[in-house]
Tab-separated table of C-alpha atoms in Angstrom:
chain	number	residue	atom	x	y	z
A	1	MET	CA	10.364	-15.552	16.398
A	2	SER	CA	9.984	-16.134	12.667
A	3	ALA	CA	13.006	-16.640	10.431
A	4	GLY	CA	15.009	-13.539	9.607
A	5	PRO	CA	14.970	-12.210	6.072
A	6	ARG	CA	17.598	-12.820	3.416
A	7	VAL	CA	17.111	-10.227	0.688
A	8	ALA	CA	19.148	-8.339	-1.916
A	9	GLY	CA	17.612	-4.949	-1.208
A	10	PHE	CA	16.836	-2.998	1.964
A	11	ASP	CA	16.469	-5.053	5.144
A	12	PHE	CA	14.660	-3.262	7.966
A	13	LEU	CA	15.628	-5.819	10.608
A	14	GLU	CA	19.295	-5.049	9.824
A	15	GLN	CA	18.816	-1.286	9.567
A	16	PRO	CA	15.765	-0.225	11.615
A	17	GLU	CA	16.583	3.478	11.864
A	18	LEU	CA	15.181	5.412	8.921
A	19	PRO	CA	14.700	9.117	9.666
A	20	ALA	CA	13.202	10.975	6.704
A	21	PRO	CA	15.630	13.036	4.591
A	22	GLN	CA	15.854	16.670	5.649
A	23	VAL	CA	15.165	18.834	2.600
A	24	THR	CA	14.030	22.460	2.698
A	25	ASP	CA	11.425	24.147	0.504
A	26	ALA	CA	14.226	26.216	-1.091
A	27	GLN	CA	16.203	23.086	-1.925
A	28	ALA	CA	13.070	21.478	-3.410
A	29	THR	CA	12.350	24.450	-5.667
A	30	GLN	CA	15.970	24.410	-6.823
A	31	LEU	CA	15.688	20.729	-7.743
A	32	LEU	CA	12.606	21.481	-9.798
A	33	SER	CA	14.322	24.307	-11.607
A	34	THR	CA	17.573	22.504	-12.281
A	35	HIS	CA	16.316	19.078	-13.236
A	36	TYR	CA	12.764	19.634	-14.484
A	37	GLY	CA	12.878	23.173	-15.863
A	38	LEU	CA	10.063	24.278	-13.595
A	39	THR	CA	9.539	27.547	-11.776
A	40	ALA	CA	7.332	26.480	-8.943
A	41	ARG	CA	6.563	26.688	-5.287
A	42	VAL	CA	6.243	23.699	-2.976
A	43	GLY	CA	4.417	22.617	0.151
A	44	SER	CA	5.684	19.839	2.356
A	45	LEU	CA	3.682	16.609	2.572
A	46	GLY	CA	3.720	14.106	5.402
A	47	SER	CA	5.693	10.867	5.107
A	48	ASN	CA	7.087	8.266	7.463
A	49	GLN	CA	10.501	7.825	5.876
A	50	ASP	CA	10.759	9.839	2.641
A	51	LYS	CA	10.438	13.574	1.970
A	52	ASN	CA	7.536	14.673	-0.252
A	53	PHE	CA	6.378	18.051	-1.612
A	54	LEU	CA	3.316	19.148	-3.489
A	55	VAL	CA	4.450	21.221	-6.463
A	56	TYR	CA	2.435	24.290	-7.581
A	57	ASP	CA	2.741	26.536	-10.628
A	58	GLY	CA	2.344	30.324	-10.561
A	59	ASP	CA	-1.469	30.008	-10.635
A	60	ASP	CA	-1.476	27.604	-7.685
A	61	ARG	CA	-2.325	24.632	-9.860
A	62	VAL	CA	-0.795	21.378	-8.639
A	63	LEU	CA	1.821	20.097	-11.095
A	64	GLY	CA	2.883	16.948	-9.284
A	65	VAL	CA	4.489	15.488	-6.194
A	66	LEU	CA	8.245	15.792	-5.691
A	67	LYS	CA	9.538	12.731	-3.845
A	68	ILE	CA	13.025	12.452	-2.337
A	69	ALA	CA	13.432	8.827	-1.399
A	70	ASN	CA	15.110	7.700	1.803
A	71	PRO	CA	18.786	7.049	0.890
A	72	ALA	CA	18.553	3.597	2.474
A	73	PHE	CA	16.631	2.425	-0.580
A	74	THR	CA	18.569	1.461	-3.681
A	75	ALA	CA	18.171	2.644	-7.246
A	76	THR	CA	17.044	-0.861	-8.171
A	77	GLU	CA	14.239	-0.786	-5.625
A	78	LEU	CA	13.074	2.622	-6.914
A	79	ALA	CA	13.173	1.350	-10.498
A	80	ALA	CA	10.905	-1.509	-9.464
A	81	GLN	CA	8.378	0.991	-8.081
A	82	ASP	CA	8.313	2.977	-11.336
A	83	ALA	CA	8.033	-0.188	-13.429
A	84	GLY	CA	5.276	-1.530	-11.209
A	85	ALA	CA	3.258	1.679	-11.549
A	86	ALA	CA	3.681	1.515	-15.285
A	87	ALA	CA	2.559	-2.124	-15.351
A	88	ILE	CA	-0.635	-1.267	-13.470
A	89	ALA	CA	-1.361	1.690	-15.740
A	90	ALA	CA	-0.991	-0.560	-18.800
A	91	ALA	CA	-3.049	-3.446	-17.421
A	92	GLU	CA	-5.861	-1.253	-15.955
A	93	PRO	CA	-6.174	1.758	-18.242
A	94	THR	CA	-9.292	3.082	-16.470
A	95	LEU	CA	-7.408	3.421	-13.213
A	96	ARG	CA	-5.382	6.576	-12.508
A	97	VAL	CA	-1.824	5.807	-11.441
A	98	ALA	CA	0.831	8.172	-10.068
A	99	VAL	CA	3.592	7.337	-12.543
A	100	PRO	CA	6.847	9.342	-12.607
A	101	LEU	CA	7.195	12.320	-14.989
A	102	PRO	CA	10.409	12.673	-17.001
A	103	ASN	CA	13.157	15.111	-15.999
A	104	LEU	CA	14.961	17.311	-18.553
A	105	ALA	CA	17.089	14.320	-19.568
A	106	GLY	CA	13.984	12.225	-20.230
A	107	GLU	CA	14.603	10.009	-17.191
A	108	SER	CA	12.075	8.987	-14.564
A	109	SER	CA	14.545	9.397	-11.663
A	110	THR	CA	17.201	12.009	-10.917
A	111	THR	CA	20.338	11.164	-8.924
A	112	VAL	CA	21.611	14.049	-6.741
A	113	THR	CA	24.794	13.751	-4.707
A	114	ASP	CA	24.920	17.153	-2.910
A	115	LEU	CA	21.464	17.305	-1.321
A	116	ILE	CA	21.540	15.018	1.710
A	117	ASP	CA	23.919	12.702	3.550
A	118	GLY	CA	24.093	9.988	0.891
A	119	THR	CA	22.821	9.783	-2.639
A	120	ALA	CA	19.377	11.283	-3.175
A	121	HIS	CA	17.014	9.750	-5.718
A	122	VAL	CA	14.489	12.339	-6.772
A	123	ARG	CA	11.291	11.827	-8.750
A	124	LEU	CA	8.427	14.017	-9.832
A	125	LEU	CA	5.213	12.010	-9.761
A	126	ARG	CA	1.946	12.601	-11.543
A	127	PHE	CA	-0.615	14.342	-9.323
A	128	LEU	CA	-4.058	12.717	-9.132
A	129	SER	CA	-6.892	15.147	-8.415
A	130	GLY	CA	-9.861	14.248	-6.246
A	131	GLY	CA	-8.292	13.754	-2.817
A	132	THR	CA	-7.761	10.594	-0.774
A	133	LEU	CA	-10.130	8.902	1.657
A	134	PHE	CA	-7.941	9.808	4.625
A	135	ASP	CA	-10.057	12.722	5.905
A	136	LYS	CA	-13.428	11.539	4.641
A	137	GLY	CA	-14.875	10.578	8.008
A	138	HIS	CA	-17.184	7.570	8.076
A	139	LEU	CA	-16.699	5.292	5.067
A	140	ALA	CA	-19.917	3.959	3.587
A	141	PRO	CA	-20.074	0.241	2.643
A	142	THR	CA	-20.030	1.235	-1.025
A	143	VAL	CA	-16.760	3.096	-0.519
A	144	VAL	CA	-15.188	0.199	1.393
A	145	ALA	CA	-16.292	-2.093	-1.434
A	146	GLY	CA	-14.636	0.302	-3.854
A	147	MET	CA	-11.390	0.014	-1.885
A	148	GLY	CA	-11.608	-3.766	-2.123
A	149	GLU	CA	-12.291	-3.623	-5.837
A	150	LEU	CA	-9.342	-1.307	-6.378
A	151	ALA	CA	-7.056	-3.606	-4.384
A	152	GLY	CA	-8.291	-6.592	-6.394
A	153	ARG	CA	-7.619	-4.903	-9.718
A	154	LEU	CA	-4.156	-3.858	-8.554
A	155	SER	CA	-3.370	-7.356	-7.327
A	156	ARG	CA	-4.494	-8.847	-10.619
A	157	ALA	CA	-2.392	-6.343	-12.571
A	158	LEU	CA	0.730	-7.152	-10.555
A	159	ARG	CA	0.294	-10.920	-10.554
A	160	ASP	CA	2.930	-11.567	-13.215
A	161	PHE	CA	5.135	-8.532	-12.566
A	162	ARG	CA	8.730	-9.401	-11.732
A	163	HIS	CA	11.698	-7.163	-10.890
A	164	PRO	CA	14.904	-7.614	-8.839
A	165	GLY	CA	14.040	-4.481	-6.847
A	166	LEU	CA	11.121	-6.304	-5.194
A	167	ASP	CA	13.525	-8.422	-3.126
A	168	ARG	CA	13.487	-6.403	0.078
A	169	ALA	CA	12.384	-6.728	3.713
A	170	LEU	CA	10.393	-3.703	4.826
A	171	GLN	CA	8.889	-3.247	8.269
A	172	TRP	CA	5.509	-3.095	6.518
A	173	ASP	CA	5.944	-6.543	4.958
A	174	LEU	CA	3.655	-8.781	6.989
A	175	ARG	CA	5.985	-11.746	6.574
A	176	TYR	CA	8.180	-9.957	9.135
A	177	ALA	CA	5.427	-8.360	11.192
A	178	HIS	CA	5.951	-10.438	14.332
A	179	ASP	CA	9.690	-9.707	14.229
A	180	VAL	CA	9.013	-5.999	13.803
A	181	VAL	CA	6.651	-5.888	16.765
A	182	THR	CA	9.139	-7.837	18.915
A	183	THR	CA	11.983	-5.509	17.855
A	184	LEU	CA	10.170	-2.191	18.288
A	185	VAL	CA	7.643	-2.740	21.072
A	186	GLY	CA	10.138	-1.548	23.692
A	187	HIS	CA	9.630	2.000	22.347
A	188	VAL	CA	6.019	1.951	23.539
A	189	THR	CA	6.155	3.657	26.933
A	190	ASP	CA	2.998	2.228	28.521
A	191	PRO	CA	3.753	-1.276	29.971
A	192	ALA	CA	0.113	-2.379	29.641
A	193	ALA	CA	0.047	-1.316	26.024
A	194	ARG	CA	3.310	-3.204	25.385
A	195	ASP	CA	1.803	-6.351	26.845
A	196	ARG	CA	-1.343	-6.044	24.696
A	197	LEU	CA	0.704	-5.546	21.550
A	198	THR	CA	3.067	-8.438	22.303
A	199	THR	CA	0.234	-10.804	23.202
A	200	ALA	CA	-1.906	-9.911	20.165
A	201	ALA	CA	1.052	-10.175	17.749
A	202	ALA	CA	2.040	-13.581	19.139
A	203	ALA	CA	-1.528	-14.880	18.901
A	204	ALA	CA	-1.901	-13.634	15.325
A	205	TRP	CA	1.460	-15.050	14.244
A	206	SER	CA	0.562	-18.449	15.720
A	207	ARG	CA	-2.325	-18.590	13.219
A	208	ILE	CA	-0.262	-17.401	10.270
A	209	ALA	CA	2.924	-19.463	10.677
A	210	PRO	CA	1.287	-22.829	9.864
A	211	LEU	CA	-0.239	-21.260	6.704
A	212	ALA	CA	2.866	-19.452	5.465
A	213	GLU	CA	4.004	-21.995	2.868
A	214	ALA	CA	0.485	-22.083	1.384
A	215	LEU	CA	0.204	-18.340	0.881
A	216	PRO	CA	1.010	-17.329	-2.712
A	217	ARG	CA	3.489	-14.531	-3.336
A	218	GLN	CA	3.693	-11.767	-5.902
A	219	ALA	CA	4.384	-8.058	-6.207
A	220	VAL	CA	2.261	-6.158	-3.654
A	221	HIS	CA	1.791	-2.395	-3.297
A	222	LEU	CA	1.798	-2.937	0.503
A	223	ASP	CA	0.340	0.463	1.363
A	224	LEU	CA	-2.925	0.787	-0.560
A	225	THR	CA	-4.648	2.454	2.377
A	226	ASP	CA	-7.145	5.281	2.748
A	227	ALA	CA	-4.206	7.705	2.449
A	228	ASN	CA	-3.028	6.283	-0.882
A	229	VAL	CA	-6.205	5.766	-2.842
A	230	VAL	CA	-7.647	8.775	-4.690
A	231	THR	CA	-11.303	9.272	-5.377
A	232	ALA	CA	-13.203	10.088	-8.580
A	233	SER	CA	-16.036	12.612	-8.761
A	234	THR	CA	-18.364	9.798	-7.675
A	235	GLY	CA	-16.570	9.592	-4.324
A	236	LEU	CA	-15.345	6.070	-5.140
A	237	PRO	CA	-11.632	5.283	-5.394
A	238	ASP	CA	-10.083	5.073	-8.873
A	239	GLY	CA	-6.516	6.311	-8.278
A	240	ILE	CA	-3.363	4.824	-6.752
A	241	ILE	CA	-0.409	6.748	-5.344
A	242	ASP	CA	2.823	6.053	-3.444
A	243	PHE	CA	4.515	2.836	-4.606
A	244	GLY	CA	7.344	3.227	-2.083
A	245	ASP	CA	6.623	-0.077	-0.294
A	246	LEU	CA	6.253	-2.269	-3.400
A	247	SER	CA	7.641	-5.713	-2.554
A	248	ASP	CA	7.454	-9.383	-3.383
A	249	THR	CA	5.477	-10.897	-0.510
A	250	TRP	CA	2.238	-12.697	0.343
A	251	ALA	CA	-0.445	-11.618	-2.117
A	252	VAL	CA	-3.127	-11.567	0.556
A	253	SER	CA	-1.228	-8.798	2.344
A	254	GLU	CA	-2.677	-6.361	-0.192
A	255	ILE	CA	-6.250	-6.619	0.973
A	256	ALA	CA	-5.358	-7.043	4.671
A	257	ILE	CA	-3.457	-3.776	4.628
A	258	THR	CA	-6.040	-1.935	2.565
A	259	LEU	CA	-8.909	-2.876	4.863
A	260	SER	CA	-6.971	-2.306	8.075
A	261	SER	CA	-7.179	1.415	7.265
A	262	VAL	CA	-11.004	1.266	7.347
A	263	LEU	CA	-10.740	0.766	11.123
A	264	ARG	CA	-9.273	4.255	11.515
A	265	HIS	CA	-12.532	5.938	10.483
A	266	PRO	CA	-15.416	7.061	12.733
A	267	GLY	CA	-18.089	4.475	13.335
A	268	ALA	CA	-15.990	1.546	12.026
A	269	ASP	CA	-15.906	-1.861	13.618
A	270	PRO	CA	-14.348	-5.152	12.472
A	271	THR	CA	-17.361	-6.040	10.305
A	272	SER	CA	-16.961	-2.771	8.366
A	273	ILE	CA	-14.267	-4.429	6.246
A	274	LEU	CA	-16.547	-7.136	4.868
A	275	PRO	CA	-17.844	-5.291	1.784
A	276	GLY	CA	-14.265	-4.628	0.725
A	277	LEU	CA	-13.244	-8.222	1.212
A	278	LYS	CA	-16.207	-9.477	-0.812
A	279	ALA	CA	-15.371	-7.045	-3.646
A	280	PHE	CA	-11.704	-8.116	-3.659
A	281	HIS	CA	-12.612	-11.834	-3.684
A	282	ALA	CA	-14.881	-11.296	-6.734
A	283	ILE	CA	-11.921	-10.007	-8.742
A	284	ARG	CA	-9.012	-11.915	-7.273
A	285	PRO	CA	-10.395	-15.102	-5.567
A	286	LEU	CA	-8.837	-15.940	-2.235
A	287	SER	CA	-7.653	-19.411	-1.334
A	288	GLY	CA	-8.725	-21.149	1.870
A	289	ALA	CA	-5.326	-20.444	3.475
A	290	GLU	CA	-5.564	-16.786	2.518
A	291	VAL	CA	-9.022	-16.478	3.978
A	292	ASP	CA	-7.828	-17.937	7.297
A	293	ALA	CA	-4.818	-15.601	7.324
A	294	ILE	CA	-6.636	-12.306	6.566
A	295	TRP	CA	-7.752	-11.306	10.041
A	296	PRO	CA	-4.548	-12.351	11.846
A	297	LEU	CA	-2.589	-10.396	9.213
A	298	LEU	CA	-4.803	-7.362	9.729
A	299	VAL	CA	-4.255	-7.536	13.505
A	300	LEU	CA	-0.514	-7.709	12.930
A	301	ARG	CA	-0.635	-4.757	10.562
A	302	THR	CA	-2.258	-2.556	13.245
A	303	ALA	CA	0.306	-3.676	15.836
A	304	VAL	CA	3.164	-2.868	13.461
A	305	LEU	CA	1.735	0.628	12.912
A	306	VAL	CA	1.599	1.335	16.652
A	307	VAL	CA	5.149	0.163	17.447
A	308	SER	CA	6.606	1.756	14.283
A	309	CYS	CA	5.104	5.117	15.140
A	310	ALA	CA	6.537	4.936	18.682
A	311	HIS	CA	9.957	4.127	17.221
A	312	GLN	CA	9.930	6.664	14.396
A	313	VAL	CA	8.868	9.529	16.654
A	314	ILE	CA	12.116	9.022	18.622
A	315	LEU	CA	14.144	9.171	15.368
A	316	ASP	CA	12.211	12.107	13.869
A	317	PRO	CA	10.572	14.056	16.735
A	318	ASP	CA	9.693	17.074	14.575
A	319	ASN	CA	7.744	14.996	12.046
A	320	GLU	CA	4.168	16.145	12.661
A	321	TYR	CA	2.841	13.492	10.310
A	322	LEU	CA	3.909	10.817	12.786
A	323	THR	CA	2.521	12.435	15.900
A	324	ASP	CA	-0.785	13.128	14.153
A	325	GLN	CA	-1.106	9.387	13.323
A	326	ALA	CA	-0.456	7.989	16.780
A	327	ASP	CA	-3.961	8.080	18.234
A	328	ASP	CA	-5.574	6.772	15.060
A	329	GLU	CA	-3.204	3.818	14.928
A	330	VAL	CA	-3.877	2.862	18.545
A	331	ARG	CA	-7.615	3.040	17.752
A	332	MET	CA	-7.116	0.716	14.762
A	333	PHE	CA	-5.310	-1.820	16.924
A	334	GLU	CA	-7.971	-1.675	19.639
A	335	ARG	CA	-10.748	-2.229	17.122
A	336	ALA	CA	-8.862	-5.061	15.375
A	337	THR	CA	-8.360	-6.881	18.703
A	338	SER	CA	-11.891	-6.292	19.994
A	339	VAL	CA	-13.133	-9.476	18.352
A	340	PRO	CA	-11.496	-12.914	18.747
A	341	LEU	CA	-9.568	-14.169	15.741
A	342	ASP	CA	-11.833	-17.208	15.307
A	343	VAL	CA	-14.985	-15.094	15.386
A	344	MET	CA	-13.787	-12.719	12.689
A	345	THR	CA	-12.484	-15.537	10.537
A	346	ALA	CA	-15.900	-17.227	10.725
A	347	ALA	CA	-17.549	-13.941	9.792
A	348	ILE	CA	-15.265	-13.554	6.806
A	349	ARG	CA	-15.973	-17.065	5.622
A	350	ALA	CA	-19.733	-16.475	5.960
A	351	GLU	CA	-19.498	-13.225	4.002
A	352	LEU	CA	-17.626	-14.940	1.176
A	353	GLY	CA	-19.962	-17.973	1.204
A	354	LEU	CA	-17.207	-20.380	2.084
A	355	ALA	CA	-17.646	-23.524	4.184
A	356	GLU	CA	-15.371	-24.175	7.145
A	357	GLY	CA	-12.220	-25.928	6.010
A	358	TRP	CA	-12.609	-24.837	2.360
């Protein structure tokens, strides 16, 4: 097992149970009225561990996304997310970024003490029109390349961003992926599936561990997937939402996580990620160690998704967002493990024009 985390912020391995806050539509509309001066209706949005609502005006136009963060996350961590979004918006002005909108006091975050068990941190985020790639079916190579380009621009924008709220250990941080799989795999009911997950995670980690010290770190969005990139009228991604997982971790995690989501789509296979990887590399060149880590990290990401879903369904059985994801996440894992690690790493090197051992 890899070394346990030592962080100032939230530590998943110390507190693995994170049911989403329970907030009703009526409570959400009251928050909007009291703190934002809005008369609006809301519609619940899916989330693993937070509570989100789409906010509509009287003419059914979307005004924004109301986000009630899980109380396990600190105000400092949430401030880092807002500052990171602002940094990207400033560095990449042609990208659309879901930055927070001010409340009546002119603040980006509202602290509420009588809403849930614990302090609630509430934000109203800018809504980006166009829709995500989540339900787009097959992703063409140009779209996958667009995802890689977006991830590269984001990584470049965050390269020098620093904030104390980035010091956290989330279950989605691939530095802890093997520990997360080991901790949560017991919630997977099928013994054969448990064995496949454990074996694949161990094999992937055995490739990553020797490279760990050579992998550069920086602020990483950590969830720039098909569900969190928004498309322009061209159908290509140009918008970024949901900074809830922003952390200081291995920079290469950004593109590994982004491209793992390609495997969820119809007709995808491991080579479907290659246009995205090439586009990322053109903007934010990858080191030799990062290139060798990408596919093992992607395999670990899919394993983490499977075991995390199995765990979270137990904590939050009425969360339809989780149950709807389960089959897709198993499919991603199966596709990621359908090709040996060495074969995919060689394919990645060939796509990037890199010699073995570079």
